[in-house]
Amino acid sequence: MAKKNKQFVEKITAMEEDFAQWYTDVVKQADLVDYGPVRGSMIIRPYGYAIWENIRDILDAKIKETGHENMYFPLFIPESMLQKEKDHIEGFAPEVAWVTHGGDEELQERLVVRPTSEVLFAEHYGKIIHSYRDLPKLYNQWSNVVRWEKTTRPFLRSLEFLWQEGHTCHATDEDAAEETRQMLDVYASLFEDYMAIPVLKGRKTAKEKFAGAKYTLTIESLMHDGKALQAGTSHHLGTGFAEAFDIRFSDEAGELQPVHQTSWGFTTRSIGAMIMVHGDNRGLVIPPKIASKQVMIVPVAQHKEGVLDKAYQLKTRLSDIARVDIDASDKSPGWKFNEYEMKGIPIRLEIGPKDIEQGHAVLVRRDTGEKIFAAMEDLETKILELLEDIQINLFEKAKNHREDKTSIAKTMTEFKNSLENNPGFIKAMWCGEQTCEEKIKEETSATSRCIPFEQEKVSDTCVYCSKPAQQQVYWAKAY
Ligand SMILES: [Zn+2]
């Protein structure tokens, strides 16, 4: 058995050896995705899709709780419509997919496969908003979008991905600002409280903000290899789209005013973050709250009388308190142990003739590997306790990892040393000049991740030019 186990695990490259290969191995071995027929596209397999469904359901409930309604827009955008907002088209043009033909006929006007739906919402809002009584409008859609990326990786960057995009209209700038912040907090809660991933909250620099936005708020997370990942963004769009699409309302005094808009998006990229934050050399580790299967029952010596009956009984019984599955196939227990470790299922429950005789079951935690003997009558209590404990432990572990990999740099020498010796987030001061931001990227390939809401003055001068500093910024190499 030991030999077999070893071989199975060897199919995954060790993350210390080659993190990118480890990621690809895990995504494939855990059966989350398959590659699509077009380069850079992905087929999300049932096990991967079930994780997305859980995340989506949690977020959808939060979106509705905060007063938003779901609707659905078409996939195609006429070229002329995308041209209306200048910054927006400039930002997206390089990665847009075009439709030029319908059947045999060349189209009069090219169509864009939506890379995002700001302009579709804006056009629609222009038609339905007339008076202050029509505001706010709080809409969201769940959909797919297409971005023609040059380099692609499953979940992290694919030609097509799934997401939700919220688009709202407000009477005042303050209302839009409040909405922008509220939805960032919703994303942060989803990441921290459900996906067990700690995030930094802040604002993007002007260089990194969304094309067409007044400003962009972001949550940033740190992966196991010390690279950052933008986990979700919320944009204050100001009145730019309202001016371009003539979305105006008459206020209480009867004056025509442009609406103030927001948009915010959360994507299947989050699954990539989950893999790279919690995974280890045995495969995935899925936080209990988003795991499609929280407990996997593996019968041991299942040919012996009573074992399978008992295992199925436990499945029925425990399904009242958790998402439970059983593998009663004729594969060996050793194969099953490895398989469900690979799949990151939070708890494995082993039950064999000896366990039945002694009135207990064996529970094995995926996060620590710890084995626990739990009396039959205590199983519900024990499992609920363990699921909660695993959830907390994963968050704490990720937070400690992020703290270990966060450095302070007062000079560019310190900056480069940190990137070299302890890659992760770097806290450094910035003068606010875009040229310094660009130079840092040029010299180190680290980008500004965010200007955190919680500012920490780590020195008086800009890390690059030594002029007086305006703000503290988090920097990192990023996905
Ligand atoms: Zn500077």
Short mmCIF file of N, CA and C in Angstrom, two decimals, residues 42 52 55 59 142-143 145 147 155-158 161-165 187 190-191 195 229-233 264-273:
data_model
loop_
_atom_site.label_atom_id
_atom_site.label_comp_id
_atom_site.label_asym_id
_atom_site.label_seq_id
_atom_site.Cartn_x
_atom_site.Cartn_y
_atom_site.Cartn_z
N MET A 42 -11.49 26.63 -21.50
CA MET A 42 -11.51 25.50 -20.56
C MET A 42 -12.90 24.92 -20.43
N TRP A 52 -17.83 26.14 -7.99
CA TRP A 52 -18.32 27.43 -8.49
C TRP A 52 -19.78 27.65 -8.09
N ILE A 55 -19.94 28.79 -4.46
CA ILE A 55 -19.49 30.17 -4.31
C ILE A 55 -20.57 31.11 -4.87
N LEU A 59 -22.67 34.12 -2.95
CA LEU A 59 -22.57 35.51 -3.41
C LEU A 59 -23.92 36.02 -3.91
N TRP A 142 -25.41 37.31 -14.02
CA TRP A 142 -24.47 36.18 -14.03
C TRP A 142 -24.30 35.77 -15.48
N SER A 143 -23.08 35.71 -15.94
CA SER A 143 -22.88 35.40 -17.35
C SER A 143 -21.47 34.91 -17.63
N VAL A 145 -18.04 35.88 -20.11
CA VAL A 145 -17.47 36.94 -20.94
C VAL A 145 -16.24 36.38 -21.65
N ARG A 147 -12.43 37.29 -23.29
CA ARG A 147 -11.29 38.20 -23.45
C ARG A 147 -10.15 37.42 -24.12
N PHE A 155 -8.72 28.85 -15.04
CA PHE A 155 -9.28 29.68 -13.98
C PHE A 155 -8.61 31.06 -13.90
N LEU A 156 -7.27 31.11 -13.96
CA LEU A 156 -6.58 32.38 -13.71
C LEU A 156 -6.75 33.34 -14.88
N ARG A 157 -6.62 32.84 -16.07
CA ARG A 157 -6.71 33.66 -17.27
C ARG A 157 -7.13 32.72 -18.40
N SER A 158 -8.41 32.81 -18.76
CA SER A 158 -8.87 31.96 -19.86
C SER A 158 -9.65 32.83 -20.83
N PHE A 161 -14.63 33.22 -19.37
CA PHE A 161 -14.81 32.83 -17.98
C PHE A 161 -16.20 33.19 -17.50
N LEU A 162 -16.55 32.64 -16.35
CA LEU A 162 -17.86 32.91 -15.76
C LEU A 162 -17.70 33.98 -14.69
N TRP A 163 -18.73 34.80 -14.54
CA TRP A 163 -18.67 35.83 -13.50
C TRP A 163 -20.04 36.38 -13.22
N GLN A 164 -20.07 37.31 -12.27
CA GLN A 164 -21.23 38.19 -12.15
C GLN A 164 -20.72 39.59 -12.33
N GLU A 165 -21.56 40.43 -12.94
CA GLU A 165 -21.22 41.85 -13.04
C GLU A 165 -22.42 42.65 -12.57
N TYR A 187 -17.52 41.28 -1.32
CA TYR A 187 -16.50 40.38 -1.88
C TYR A 187 -15.49 39.96 -0.80
N LEU A 190 -16.95 37.33 1.35
CA LEU A 190 -17.01 36.04 0.65
C LEU A 190 -15.63 35.36 0.70
N PHE A 191 -14.59 36.13 0.43
CA PHE A 191 -13.24 35.57 0.44
C PHE A 191 -12.82 35.14 1.84
N MET A 195 -14.24 31.47 1.78
CA MET A 195 -13.15 30.82 1.07
C MET A 195 -11.87 30.76 1.90
N LEU A 229 -2.82 38.08 -6.20
CA LEU A 229 -3.92 37.89 -7.14
C LEU A 229 -5.05 38.86 -6.80
N GLN A 230 -5.47 39.62 -7.80
CA GLN A 230 -6.60 40.52 -7.62
C GLN A 230 -7.84 39.66 -7.50
N ALA A 231 -8.51 39.76 -6.34
CA ALA A 231 -9.58 38.80 -6.07
C ALA A 231 -10.96 39.31 -6.45
N GLY A 232 -11.12 40.61 -6.51
CA GLY A 232 -12.41 41.18 -6.89
C GLY A 232 -12.26 42.69 -6.97
N THR A 233 -13.03 43.32 -7.87
CA THR A 233 -12.92 44.77 -7.98
C THR A 233 -14.30 45.41 -8.01
N TRP A 264 -19.18 46.18 -10.63
CA TRP A 264 -18.34 45.34 -9.77
C TRP A 264 -18.44 43.89 -10.24
N GLY A 265 -17.30 43.19 -10.20
CA GLY A 265 -17.29 41.84 -10.77
C GLY A 265 -16.47 40.85 -9.96
N PHE A 266 -16.93 39.61 -10.02
CA PHE A 266 -16.31 38.50 -9.30
C PHE A 266 -16.35 37.28 -10.22
N THR A 267 -15.22 36.60 -10.38
CA THR A 267 -15.12 35.60 -11.46
C THR A 267 -14.66 34.21 -10.99
N THR A 268 -14.63 33.28 -11.95
CA THR A 268 -14.12 31.93 -11.69
C THR A 268 -12.63 31.94 -11.35
N ARG A 269 -11.99 33.09 -11.51
CA ARG A 269 -10.59 33.26 -11.06
C ARG A 269 -10.46 32.93 -9.58
N SER A 270 -11.54 33.19 -8.84
CA SER A 270 -11.51 32.96 -7.39
C SER A 270 -11.17 31.49 -7.09
N ILE A 271 -11.55 30.59 -7.99
CA ILE A 271 -11.21 29.17 -7.77
C ILE A 271 -9.70 28.97 -7.89
N GLY A 272 -9.09 29.69 -8.82
CA GLY A 272 -7.63 29.65 -8.94
C GLY A 272 -6.97 30.12 -7.65
N ALA A 273 -7.53 31.17 -7.05
CA ALA A 273 -7.00 31.68 -5.79
C ALA A 273 -7.12 30.63 -4.69
#
